[in-house]
Tab-separated table of C-alpha atoms in Angstrom:
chain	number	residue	atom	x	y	z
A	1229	UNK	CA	-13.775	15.963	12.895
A	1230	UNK	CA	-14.981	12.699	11.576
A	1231	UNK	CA	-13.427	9.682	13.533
A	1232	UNK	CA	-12.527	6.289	12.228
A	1233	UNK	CA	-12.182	3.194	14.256
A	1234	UNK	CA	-8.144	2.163	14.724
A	1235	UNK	CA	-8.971	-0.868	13.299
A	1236	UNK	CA	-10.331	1.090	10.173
A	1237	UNK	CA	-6.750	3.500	10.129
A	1238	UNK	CA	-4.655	0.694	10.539
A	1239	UNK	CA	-6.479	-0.597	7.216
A	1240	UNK	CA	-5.950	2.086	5.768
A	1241	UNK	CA	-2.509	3.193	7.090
A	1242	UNK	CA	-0.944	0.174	5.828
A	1243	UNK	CA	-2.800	0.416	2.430
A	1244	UNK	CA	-0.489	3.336	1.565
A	1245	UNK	CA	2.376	1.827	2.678
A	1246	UNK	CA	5.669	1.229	-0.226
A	1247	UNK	CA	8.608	-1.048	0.532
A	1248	UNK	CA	11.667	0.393	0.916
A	1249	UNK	CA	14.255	0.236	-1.523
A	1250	UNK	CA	16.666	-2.403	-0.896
A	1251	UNK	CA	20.287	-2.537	-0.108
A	1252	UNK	CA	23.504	-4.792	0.426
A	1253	UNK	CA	25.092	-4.276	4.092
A	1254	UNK	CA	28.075	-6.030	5.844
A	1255	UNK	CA	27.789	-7.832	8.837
A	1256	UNK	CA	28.954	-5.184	11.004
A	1257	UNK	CA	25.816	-3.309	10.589
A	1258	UNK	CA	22.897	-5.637	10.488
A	1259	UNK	CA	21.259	-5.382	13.493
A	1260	UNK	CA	18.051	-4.079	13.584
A	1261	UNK	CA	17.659	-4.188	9.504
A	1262	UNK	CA	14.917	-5.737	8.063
A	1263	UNK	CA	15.893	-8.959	5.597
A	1264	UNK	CA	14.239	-8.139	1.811
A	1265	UNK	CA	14.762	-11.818	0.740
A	1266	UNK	CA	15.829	-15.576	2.138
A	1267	UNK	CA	19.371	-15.813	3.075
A	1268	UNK	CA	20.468	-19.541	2.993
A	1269	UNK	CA	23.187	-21.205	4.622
A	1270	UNK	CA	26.934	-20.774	2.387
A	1271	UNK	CA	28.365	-23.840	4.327
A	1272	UNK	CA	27.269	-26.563	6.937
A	1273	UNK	CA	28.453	-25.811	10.566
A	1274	UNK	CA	30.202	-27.368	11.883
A	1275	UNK	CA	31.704	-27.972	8.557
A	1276	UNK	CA	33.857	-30.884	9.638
A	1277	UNK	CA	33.456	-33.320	12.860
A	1278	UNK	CA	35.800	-31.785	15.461
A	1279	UNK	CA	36.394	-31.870	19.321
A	1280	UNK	CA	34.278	-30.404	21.690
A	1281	UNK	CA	37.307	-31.041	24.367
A	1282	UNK	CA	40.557	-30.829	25.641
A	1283	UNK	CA	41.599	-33.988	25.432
A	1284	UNK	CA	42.348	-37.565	23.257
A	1285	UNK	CA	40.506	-38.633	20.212
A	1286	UNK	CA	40.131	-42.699	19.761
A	1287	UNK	CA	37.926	-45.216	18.593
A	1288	UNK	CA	35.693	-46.055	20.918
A	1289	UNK	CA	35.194	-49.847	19.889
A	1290	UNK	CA	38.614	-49.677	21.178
A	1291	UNK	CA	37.879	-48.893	24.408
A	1292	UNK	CA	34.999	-51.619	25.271
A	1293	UNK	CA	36.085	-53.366	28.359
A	1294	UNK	CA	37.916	-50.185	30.165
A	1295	UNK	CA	37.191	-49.809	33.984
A	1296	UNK	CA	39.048	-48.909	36.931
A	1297	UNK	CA	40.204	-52.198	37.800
A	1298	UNK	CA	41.088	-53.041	34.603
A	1299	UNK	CA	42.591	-49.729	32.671
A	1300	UNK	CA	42.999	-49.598	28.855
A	1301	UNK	CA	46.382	-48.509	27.453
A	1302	UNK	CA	46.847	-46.532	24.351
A	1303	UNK	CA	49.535	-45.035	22.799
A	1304	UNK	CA	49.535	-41.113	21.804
A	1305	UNK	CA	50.449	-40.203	17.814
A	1306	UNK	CA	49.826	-36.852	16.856
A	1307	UNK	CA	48.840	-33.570	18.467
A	1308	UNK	CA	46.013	-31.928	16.776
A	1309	UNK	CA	45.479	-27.716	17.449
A	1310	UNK	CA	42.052	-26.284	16.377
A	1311	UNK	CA	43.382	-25.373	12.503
A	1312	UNK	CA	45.641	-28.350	12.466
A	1313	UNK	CA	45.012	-31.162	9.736
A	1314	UNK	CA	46.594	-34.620	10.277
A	1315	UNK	CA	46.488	-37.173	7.055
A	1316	UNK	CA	48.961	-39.212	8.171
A	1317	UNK	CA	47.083	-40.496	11.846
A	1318	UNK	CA	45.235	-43.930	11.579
A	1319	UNK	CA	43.611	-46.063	13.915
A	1320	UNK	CA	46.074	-48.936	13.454
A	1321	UNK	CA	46.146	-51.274	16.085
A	1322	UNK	CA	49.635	-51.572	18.287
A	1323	UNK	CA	50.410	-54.644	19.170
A	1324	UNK	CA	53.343	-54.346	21.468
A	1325	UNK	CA	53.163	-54.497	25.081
A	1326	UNK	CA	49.221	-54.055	26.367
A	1327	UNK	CA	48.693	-51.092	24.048
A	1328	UNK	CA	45.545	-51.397	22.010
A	1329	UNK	CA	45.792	-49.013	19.663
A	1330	UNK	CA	46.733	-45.600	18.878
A	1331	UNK	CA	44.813	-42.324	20.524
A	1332	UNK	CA	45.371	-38.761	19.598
A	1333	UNK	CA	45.713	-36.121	21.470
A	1334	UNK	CA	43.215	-32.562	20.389
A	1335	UNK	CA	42.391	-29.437	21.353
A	1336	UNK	CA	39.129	-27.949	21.772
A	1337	UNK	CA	37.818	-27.403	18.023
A	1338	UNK	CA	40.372	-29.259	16.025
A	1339	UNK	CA	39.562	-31.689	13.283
A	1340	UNK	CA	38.717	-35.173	14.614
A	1341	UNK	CA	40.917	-37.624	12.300
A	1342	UNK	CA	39.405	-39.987	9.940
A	1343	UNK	CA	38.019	-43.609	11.600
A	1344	UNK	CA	37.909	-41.666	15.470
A	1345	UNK	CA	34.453	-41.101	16.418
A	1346	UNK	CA	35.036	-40.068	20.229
A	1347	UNK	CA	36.999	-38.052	22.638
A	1348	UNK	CA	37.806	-38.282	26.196
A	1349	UNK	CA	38.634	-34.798	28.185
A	1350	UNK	CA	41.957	-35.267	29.335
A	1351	UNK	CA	41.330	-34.862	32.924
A	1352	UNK	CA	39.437	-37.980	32.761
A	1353	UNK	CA	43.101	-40.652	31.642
A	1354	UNK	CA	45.922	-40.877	33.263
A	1355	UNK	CA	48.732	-39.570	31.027
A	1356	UNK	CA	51.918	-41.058	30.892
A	1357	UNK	CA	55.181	-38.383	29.550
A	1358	UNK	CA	58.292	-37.763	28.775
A	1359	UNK	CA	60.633	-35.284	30.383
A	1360	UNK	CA	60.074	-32.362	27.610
A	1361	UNK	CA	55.956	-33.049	28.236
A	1362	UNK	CA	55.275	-34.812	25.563
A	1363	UNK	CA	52.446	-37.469	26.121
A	1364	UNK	CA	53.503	-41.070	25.598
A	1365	UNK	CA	50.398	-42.730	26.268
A	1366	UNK	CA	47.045	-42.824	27.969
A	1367	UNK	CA	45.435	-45.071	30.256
A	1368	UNK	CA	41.571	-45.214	30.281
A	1369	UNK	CA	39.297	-46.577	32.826
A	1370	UNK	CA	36.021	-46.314	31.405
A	1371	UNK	CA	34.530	-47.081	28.185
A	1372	UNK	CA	33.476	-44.374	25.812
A	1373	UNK	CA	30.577	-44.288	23.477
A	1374	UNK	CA	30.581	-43.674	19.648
A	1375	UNK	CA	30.205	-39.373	19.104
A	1376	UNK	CA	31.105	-38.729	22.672
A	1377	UNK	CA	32.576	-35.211	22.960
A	1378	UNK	CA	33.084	-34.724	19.505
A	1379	UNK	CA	30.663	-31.996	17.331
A	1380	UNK	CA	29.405	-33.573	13.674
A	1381	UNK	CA	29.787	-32.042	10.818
A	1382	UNK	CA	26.369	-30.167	9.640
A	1383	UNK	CA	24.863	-30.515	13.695
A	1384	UNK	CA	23.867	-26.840	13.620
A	1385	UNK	CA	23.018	-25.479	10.027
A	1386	UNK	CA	22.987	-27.514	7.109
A	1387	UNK	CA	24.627	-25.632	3.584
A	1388	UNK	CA	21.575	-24.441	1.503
A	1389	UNK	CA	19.253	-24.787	4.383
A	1390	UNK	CA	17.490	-21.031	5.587
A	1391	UNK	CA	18.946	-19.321	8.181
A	1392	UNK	CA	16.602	-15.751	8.491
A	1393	UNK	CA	13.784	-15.785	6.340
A	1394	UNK	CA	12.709	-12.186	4.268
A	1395	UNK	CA	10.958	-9.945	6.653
A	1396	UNK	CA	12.641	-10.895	9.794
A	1397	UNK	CA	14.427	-7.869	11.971
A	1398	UNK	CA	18.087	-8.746	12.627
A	1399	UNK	CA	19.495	-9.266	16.279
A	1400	UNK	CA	23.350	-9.723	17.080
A	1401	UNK	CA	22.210	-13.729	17.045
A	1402	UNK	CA	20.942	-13.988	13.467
A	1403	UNK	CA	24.437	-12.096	12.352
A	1404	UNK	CA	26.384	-14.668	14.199
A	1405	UNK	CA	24.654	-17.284	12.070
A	1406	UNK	CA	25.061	-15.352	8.943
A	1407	UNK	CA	28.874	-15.371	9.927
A	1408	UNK	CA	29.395	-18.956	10.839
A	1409	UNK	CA	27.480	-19.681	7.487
A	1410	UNK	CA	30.018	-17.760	5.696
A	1411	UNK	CA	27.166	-15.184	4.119
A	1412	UNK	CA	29.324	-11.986	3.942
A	1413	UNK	CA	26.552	-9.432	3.065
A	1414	UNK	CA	22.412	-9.510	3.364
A	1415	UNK	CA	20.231	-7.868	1.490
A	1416	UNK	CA	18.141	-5.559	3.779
A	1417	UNK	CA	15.275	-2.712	3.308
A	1418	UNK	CA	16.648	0.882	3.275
A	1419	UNK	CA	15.867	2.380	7.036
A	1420	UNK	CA	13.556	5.282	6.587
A	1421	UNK	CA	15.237	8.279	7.455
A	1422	UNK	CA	12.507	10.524	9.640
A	1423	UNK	CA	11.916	14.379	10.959
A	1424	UNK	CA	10.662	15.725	14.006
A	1425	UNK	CA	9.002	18.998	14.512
A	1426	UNK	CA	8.140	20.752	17.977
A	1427	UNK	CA	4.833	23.301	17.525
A	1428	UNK	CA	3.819	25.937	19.397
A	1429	UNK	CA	5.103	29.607	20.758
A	1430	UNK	CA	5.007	27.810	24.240
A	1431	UNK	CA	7.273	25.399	24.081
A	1432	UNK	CA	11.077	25.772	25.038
A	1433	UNK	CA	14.047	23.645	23.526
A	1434	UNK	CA	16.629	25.666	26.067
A	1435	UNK	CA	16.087	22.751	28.697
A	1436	UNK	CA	18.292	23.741	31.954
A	1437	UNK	CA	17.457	27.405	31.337
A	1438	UNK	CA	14.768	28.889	33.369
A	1439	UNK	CA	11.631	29.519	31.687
A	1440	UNK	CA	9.944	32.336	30.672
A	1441	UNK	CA	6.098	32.844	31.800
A	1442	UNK	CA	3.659	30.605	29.875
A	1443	UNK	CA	6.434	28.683	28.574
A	1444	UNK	CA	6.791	24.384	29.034
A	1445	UNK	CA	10.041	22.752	28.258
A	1446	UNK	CA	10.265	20.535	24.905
A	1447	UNK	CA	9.745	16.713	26.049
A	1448	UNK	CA	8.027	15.528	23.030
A	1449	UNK	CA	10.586	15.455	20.965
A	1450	UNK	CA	13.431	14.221	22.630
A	1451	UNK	CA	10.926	11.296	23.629
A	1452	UNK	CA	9.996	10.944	20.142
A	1453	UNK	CA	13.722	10.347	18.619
A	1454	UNK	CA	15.454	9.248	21.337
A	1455	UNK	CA	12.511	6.197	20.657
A	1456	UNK	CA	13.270	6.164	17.232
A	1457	UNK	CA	16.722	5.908	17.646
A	1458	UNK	CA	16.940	3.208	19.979
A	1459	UNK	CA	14.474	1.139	17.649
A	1460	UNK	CA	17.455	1.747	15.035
A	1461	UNK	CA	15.600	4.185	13.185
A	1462	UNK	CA	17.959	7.332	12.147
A	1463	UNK	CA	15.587	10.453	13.256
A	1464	UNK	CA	16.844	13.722	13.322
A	1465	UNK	CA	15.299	16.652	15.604
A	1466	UNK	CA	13.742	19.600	12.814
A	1467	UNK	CA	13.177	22.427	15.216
A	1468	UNK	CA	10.441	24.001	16.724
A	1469	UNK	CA	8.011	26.018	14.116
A	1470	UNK	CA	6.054	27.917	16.947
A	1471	UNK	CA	2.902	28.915	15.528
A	1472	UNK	CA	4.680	29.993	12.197
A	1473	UNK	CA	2.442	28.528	8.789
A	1474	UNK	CA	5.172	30.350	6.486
A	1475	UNK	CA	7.968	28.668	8.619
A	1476	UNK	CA	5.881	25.461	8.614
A	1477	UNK	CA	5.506	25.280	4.773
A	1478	UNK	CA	8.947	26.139	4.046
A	1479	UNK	CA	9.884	23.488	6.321
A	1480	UNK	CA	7.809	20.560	4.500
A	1481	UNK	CA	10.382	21.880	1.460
A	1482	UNK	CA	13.515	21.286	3.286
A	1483	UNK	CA	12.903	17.924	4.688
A	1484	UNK	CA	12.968	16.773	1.390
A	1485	UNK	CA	15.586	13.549	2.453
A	1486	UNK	CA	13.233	12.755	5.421
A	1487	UNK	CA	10.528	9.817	4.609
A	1488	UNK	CA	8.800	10.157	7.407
A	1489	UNK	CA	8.229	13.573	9.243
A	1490	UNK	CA	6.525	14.031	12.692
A	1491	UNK	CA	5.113	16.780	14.196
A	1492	UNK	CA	3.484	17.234	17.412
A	1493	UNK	CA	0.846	19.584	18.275
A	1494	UNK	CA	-1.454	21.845	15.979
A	1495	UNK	CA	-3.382	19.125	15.126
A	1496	UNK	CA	-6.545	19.658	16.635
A	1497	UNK	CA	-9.422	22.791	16.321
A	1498	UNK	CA	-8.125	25.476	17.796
A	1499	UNK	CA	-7.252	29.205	16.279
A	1500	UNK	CA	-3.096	27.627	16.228
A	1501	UNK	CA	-3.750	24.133	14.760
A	1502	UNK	CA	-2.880	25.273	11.255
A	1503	UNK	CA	-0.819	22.064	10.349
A	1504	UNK	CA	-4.087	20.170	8.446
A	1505	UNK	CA	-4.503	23.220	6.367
A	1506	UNK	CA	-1.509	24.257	5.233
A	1507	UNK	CA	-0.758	19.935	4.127
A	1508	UNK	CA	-3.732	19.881	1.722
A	1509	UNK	CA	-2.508	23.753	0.662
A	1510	UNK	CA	0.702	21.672	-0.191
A	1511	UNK	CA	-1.170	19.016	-2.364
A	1512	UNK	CA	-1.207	16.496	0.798
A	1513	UNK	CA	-3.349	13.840	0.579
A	1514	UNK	CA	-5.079	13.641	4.327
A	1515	UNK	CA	-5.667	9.694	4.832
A	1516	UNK	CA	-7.181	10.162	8.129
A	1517	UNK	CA	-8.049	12.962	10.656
A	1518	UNK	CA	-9.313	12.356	14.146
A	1519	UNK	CA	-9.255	8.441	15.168
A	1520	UNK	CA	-11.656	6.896	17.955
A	1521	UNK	CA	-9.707	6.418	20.687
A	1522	UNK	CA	-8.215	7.922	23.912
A	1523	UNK	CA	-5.212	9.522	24.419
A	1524	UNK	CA	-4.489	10.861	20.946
A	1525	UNK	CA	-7.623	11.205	19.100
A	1526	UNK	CA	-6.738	14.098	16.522
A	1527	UNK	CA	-4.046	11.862	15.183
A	1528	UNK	CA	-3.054	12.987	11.736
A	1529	UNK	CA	-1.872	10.873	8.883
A	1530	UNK	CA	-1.176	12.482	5.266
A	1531	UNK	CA	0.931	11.549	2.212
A	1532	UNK	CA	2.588	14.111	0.339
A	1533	UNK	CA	3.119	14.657	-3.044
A	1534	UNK	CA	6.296	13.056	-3.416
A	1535	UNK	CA	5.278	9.725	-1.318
A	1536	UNK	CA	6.577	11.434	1.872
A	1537	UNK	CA	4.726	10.277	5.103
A	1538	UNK	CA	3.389	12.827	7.607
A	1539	UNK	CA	1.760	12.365	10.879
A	1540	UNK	CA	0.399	15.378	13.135
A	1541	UNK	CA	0.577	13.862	16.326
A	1542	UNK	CA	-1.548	16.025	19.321
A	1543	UNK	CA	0.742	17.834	21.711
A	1544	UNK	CA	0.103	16.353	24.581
A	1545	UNK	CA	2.951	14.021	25.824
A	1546	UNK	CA	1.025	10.873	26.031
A	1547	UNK	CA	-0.899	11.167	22.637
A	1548	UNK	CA	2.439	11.555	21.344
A	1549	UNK	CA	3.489	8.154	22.780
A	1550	UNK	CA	0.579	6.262	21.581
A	1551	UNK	CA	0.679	8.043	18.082
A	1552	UNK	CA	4.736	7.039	17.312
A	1553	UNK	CA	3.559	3.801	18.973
A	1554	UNK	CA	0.560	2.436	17.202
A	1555	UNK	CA	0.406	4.857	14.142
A	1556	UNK	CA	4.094	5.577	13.412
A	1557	UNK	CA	5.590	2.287	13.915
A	1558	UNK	CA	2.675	-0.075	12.300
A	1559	UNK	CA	3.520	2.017	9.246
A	1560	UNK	CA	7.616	1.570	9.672
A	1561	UNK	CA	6.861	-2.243	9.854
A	1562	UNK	CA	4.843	-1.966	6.802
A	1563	UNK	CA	7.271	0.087	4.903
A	1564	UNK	CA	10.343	-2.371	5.597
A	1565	UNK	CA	8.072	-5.781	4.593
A	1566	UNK	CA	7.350	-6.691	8.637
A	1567	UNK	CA	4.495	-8.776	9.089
A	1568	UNK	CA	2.004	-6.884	11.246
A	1569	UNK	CA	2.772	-6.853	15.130
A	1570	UNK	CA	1.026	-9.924	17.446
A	1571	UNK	CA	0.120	-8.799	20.920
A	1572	UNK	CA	0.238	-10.603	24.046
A	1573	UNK	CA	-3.086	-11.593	25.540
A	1574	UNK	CA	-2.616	-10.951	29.501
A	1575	UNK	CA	-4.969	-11.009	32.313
A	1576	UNK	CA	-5.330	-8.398	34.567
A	1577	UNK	CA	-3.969	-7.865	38.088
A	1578	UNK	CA	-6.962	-5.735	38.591
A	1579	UNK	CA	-10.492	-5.079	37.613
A	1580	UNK	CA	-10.540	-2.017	35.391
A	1581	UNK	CA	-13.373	0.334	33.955
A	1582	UNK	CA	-12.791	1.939	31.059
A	1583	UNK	CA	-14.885	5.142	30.288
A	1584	UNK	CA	-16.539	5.973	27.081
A	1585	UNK	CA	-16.682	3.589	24.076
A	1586	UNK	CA	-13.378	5.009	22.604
A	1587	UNK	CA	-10.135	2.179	21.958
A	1588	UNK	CA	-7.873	3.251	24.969
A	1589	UNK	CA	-4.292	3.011	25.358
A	1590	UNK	CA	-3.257	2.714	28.795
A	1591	UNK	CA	-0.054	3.034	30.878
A	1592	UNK	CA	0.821	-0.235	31.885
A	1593	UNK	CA	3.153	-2.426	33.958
A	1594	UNK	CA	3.416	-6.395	33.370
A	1595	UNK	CA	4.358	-8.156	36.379
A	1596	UNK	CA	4.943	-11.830	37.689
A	1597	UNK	CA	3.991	-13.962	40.392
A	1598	UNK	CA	5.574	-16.005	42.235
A	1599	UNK	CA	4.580	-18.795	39.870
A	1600	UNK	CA	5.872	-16.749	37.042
A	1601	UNK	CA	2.464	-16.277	35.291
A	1602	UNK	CA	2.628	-12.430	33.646
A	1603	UNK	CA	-0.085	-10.071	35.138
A	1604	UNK	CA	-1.267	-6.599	34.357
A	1605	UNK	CA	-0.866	-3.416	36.005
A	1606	UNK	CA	-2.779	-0.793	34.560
A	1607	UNK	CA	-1.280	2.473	36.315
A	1608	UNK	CA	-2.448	5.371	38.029
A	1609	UNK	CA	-2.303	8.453	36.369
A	1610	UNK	CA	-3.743	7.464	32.556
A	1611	UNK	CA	-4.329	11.708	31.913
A	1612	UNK	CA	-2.570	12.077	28.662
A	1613	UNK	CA	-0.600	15.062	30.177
A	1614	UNK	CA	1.128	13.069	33.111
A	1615	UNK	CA	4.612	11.665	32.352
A	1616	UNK	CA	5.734	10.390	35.969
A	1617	UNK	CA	3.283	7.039	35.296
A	1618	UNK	CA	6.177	6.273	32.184
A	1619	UNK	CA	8.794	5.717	34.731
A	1620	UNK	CA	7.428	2.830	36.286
A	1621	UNK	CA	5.618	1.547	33.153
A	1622	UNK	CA	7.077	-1.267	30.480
A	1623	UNK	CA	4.387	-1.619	27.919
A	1624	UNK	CA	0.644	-0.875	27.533
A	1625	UNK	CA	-2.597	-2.258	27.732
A	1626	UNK	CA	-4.833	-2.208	24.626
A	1627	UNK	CA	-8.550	-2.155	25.613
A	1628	UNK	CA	-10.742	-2.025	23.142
A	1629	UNK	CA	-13.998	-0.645	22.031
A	1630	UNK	CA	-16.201	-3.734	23.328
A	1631	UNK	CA	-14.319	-3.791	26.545
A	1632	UNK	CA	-15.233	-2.055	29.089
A	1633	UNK	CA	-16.326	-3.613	32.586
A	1634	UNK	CA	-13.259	-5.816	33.135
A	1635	UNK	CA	-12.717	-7.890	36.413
A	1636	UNK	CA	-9.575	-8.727	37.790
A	1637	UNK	CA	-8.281	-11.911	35.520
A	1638	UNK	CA	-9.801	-10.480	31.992
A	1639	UNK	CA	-7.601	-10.734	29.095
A	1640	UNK	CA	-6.193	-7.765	27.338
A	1641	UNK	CA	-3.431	-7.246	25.163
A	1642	UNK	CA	-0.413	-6.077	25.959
A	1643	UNK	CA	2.497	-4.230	24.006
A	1644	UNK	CA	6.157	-3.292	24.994
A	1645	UNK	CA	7.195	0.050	25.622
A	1646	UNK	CA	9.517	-0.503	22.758
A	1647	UNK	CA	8.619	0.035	18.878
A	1648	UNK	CA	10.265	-3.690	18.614
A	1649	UNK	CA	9.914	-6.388	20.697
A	1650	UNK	CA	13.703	-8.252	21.639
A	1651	UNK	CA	12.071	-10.837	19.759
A	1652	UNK	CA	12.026	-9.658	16.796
């Protein structure tokens, strides 16, 4: 087979690549979507200026001179309850007795009244009341300062102003901004619904049943949707074709819904590794076939007829990995209008030499020191056939064509284990 470079099937994986439609969805089901246009503030939050304490609203001009040997006495109006609206409290000065003026008492997030511009938690007056509780008056032994404990309006989103841009993947933080902004629905891309096949007369879905002779238990694709899934992505499991073509072809038929379909194994050029064949027999348009790098080099990528997405992914568990990783997922980002995925540059823990000229993917582990600077681990056990090294690992090392000699302290990049980062 003729290999590409990954930069080249990259190109020319995202080159085929058609937004999803779009649709409107609640704010109970955003995360993980993918925004298909600017969603601006409805109203300013905090819309009003309000308390961020327990305690007594006043004017602090009023309160110049306060200390401990000489206390400030003010006179409590009106209780304010977060909800609670007061028109009738003013700032009027009392002139009876050594009462100042007058002070309200509020509750964490209540409206702060007209002409008060600063709050004092109660634990820090004395409180003078009568016997059903009811506070009388305060006394105050320190001055306060204008905007002291109380929230202004418009402090943490202006109305109109963005608050998630088109293109960025939701996280339970951007929906509590879309709720506090009083947006009620978001326009998102449609998540691409996606297949999974198992290949191969070998391989056994009856996992906790003992195995017949020859045969390996199924870990591809529970790896493979169980990924997808988490990422947010609704994969379904298609069933294992064995070495059937017939059962293969009919298949392509009945996934009809699916936008995406995977398949593992029978990619490659042996007798069994049908799957190229029978795609172009099906009108399949084969993009790429066999892509310079190591694990995962007969990666597959084909469009259908119909605009359907296929990828043969080798059958060996680790070329799986790296193919849903850095074949599958690039085009998912594409698809739903993602900007394409930045990788951390990270120096290694250890020297490293790679072997061959091929783009390797490597099982890898980023650690910190004690001065919390990140470092890499690339782990033992890189044959694309071992699984144990992905219990230790969180991410993996890209290291590329021109690399190959690297000394402890060389930069490579690094991505998660994850399709998304948390920070997207």
């Amino acid at each position: 087979m003729a290999l590409i470079s990954y930069s080249d099937a990259l190109i020319a994986l995202r080159a085929e690549a058609m937004l999803q439609a779009v649709e409107s969805v609640d704010l109970y089901a955003l995360a993980g979507r993918v925004v298909a246009e600017d969603v601006v503030a409805g109203i300013s939050v905090p819309s009003f200026n309000n308390s961020a304490m327990d305690g007594f609203a006043l004017q602090a001009s009023l309160t110049a001179g306060a200390s401990e040997t000489a206390p400030l006495t003010f006179a409590v109006g009106d209780c304010l309850a977060a909800g609670d609206v007061s028109a009738s409290v003013s700032v009027s000065v009392i002139a009876a007795g050594n009462s100042l003026g007058q002070a309200v008492e509020i509750m964490t997030g209540a409206k702060v009244p007209d002409g008060y511009d600063a709050v004092v938690p109660i634990e820090r007056v004395s409180c003078v009341r009568d016997v059903a509780g009811k506070t009388l008056e305060i006394r105050l032994s320190h001055a306060l300062r204008a905007g002291e404990n109380v929230r202004y309006a418009a402090e943490d989103f202006q109305a109109g102003i963005p608050v998630v841009s088109r293109s960025t993947r939701l996280h339970a933080g951007h929906v509590a901004a879309l709720a506090a902004t009083g947006v009620g629905t978001v326009k998102v891309y449609k998540t691409p619904t996606v297949a999974v096949i198992a290949t191969g007369k070998e391989i056994s879905d009856c996992h906790g049943q003992p195995l017949a002779d020859g045969e390996i238990y199924n870990s591809n694709a529970p790896y493979l949707i169980n990924q997808l899934n988490a990422s947010g992505l609704a994969a379904t499991y298609a069933g294992n074709i064995g070495d059937d073509e017939a059962h293969f072809a009919r298949l392509l038929d009945e996934l009809s819904e699916a936008r995406i379909i995977i398949s593992s194994g029978a990619v490659s050029k042996g007798r069994w590794d049908f799957i190229p064949e029978i795609l172009k027999q099906r009108g399949a348009r084969i993009v790429f076939h066999g892509v310079a790098i190591k694990p995962g080099k007969p990666v597959l990528f084909a469009v259908l007829p119909d605009g359907r997405y296929y990828f043969g992914l080798p059958g060996n568990p680790i070329s799986a990995a790296v193919g849903l990783r850095f074949f599958v997922q690039p085009l998912i980002r594409a698809i739903l209008g993602m900007p394409e995925e930045q990788f951390l540059a990270i120096p290694l823990a250890q020297a490293f030499n790679k072997k061959g000229p091929m783009f390797h993917f490597l099982k890898a582990k980023r650690v910190f020191d004690e001065n919390g600077q990140a470092r890499l681990d690339v782990l033992d056990g890189q044959e694309s056939f071992k699984i144990s090294p992905m219990l230790a690992m969180n991410g993996w090392a890209l290291v590329e064509e021109k690399q190959s000699n690297l000394a402890s302290g060389s930069l490579v990049r690094f991505a998660e284990a994850d399709l998304f980062s948390t920070n997207e």
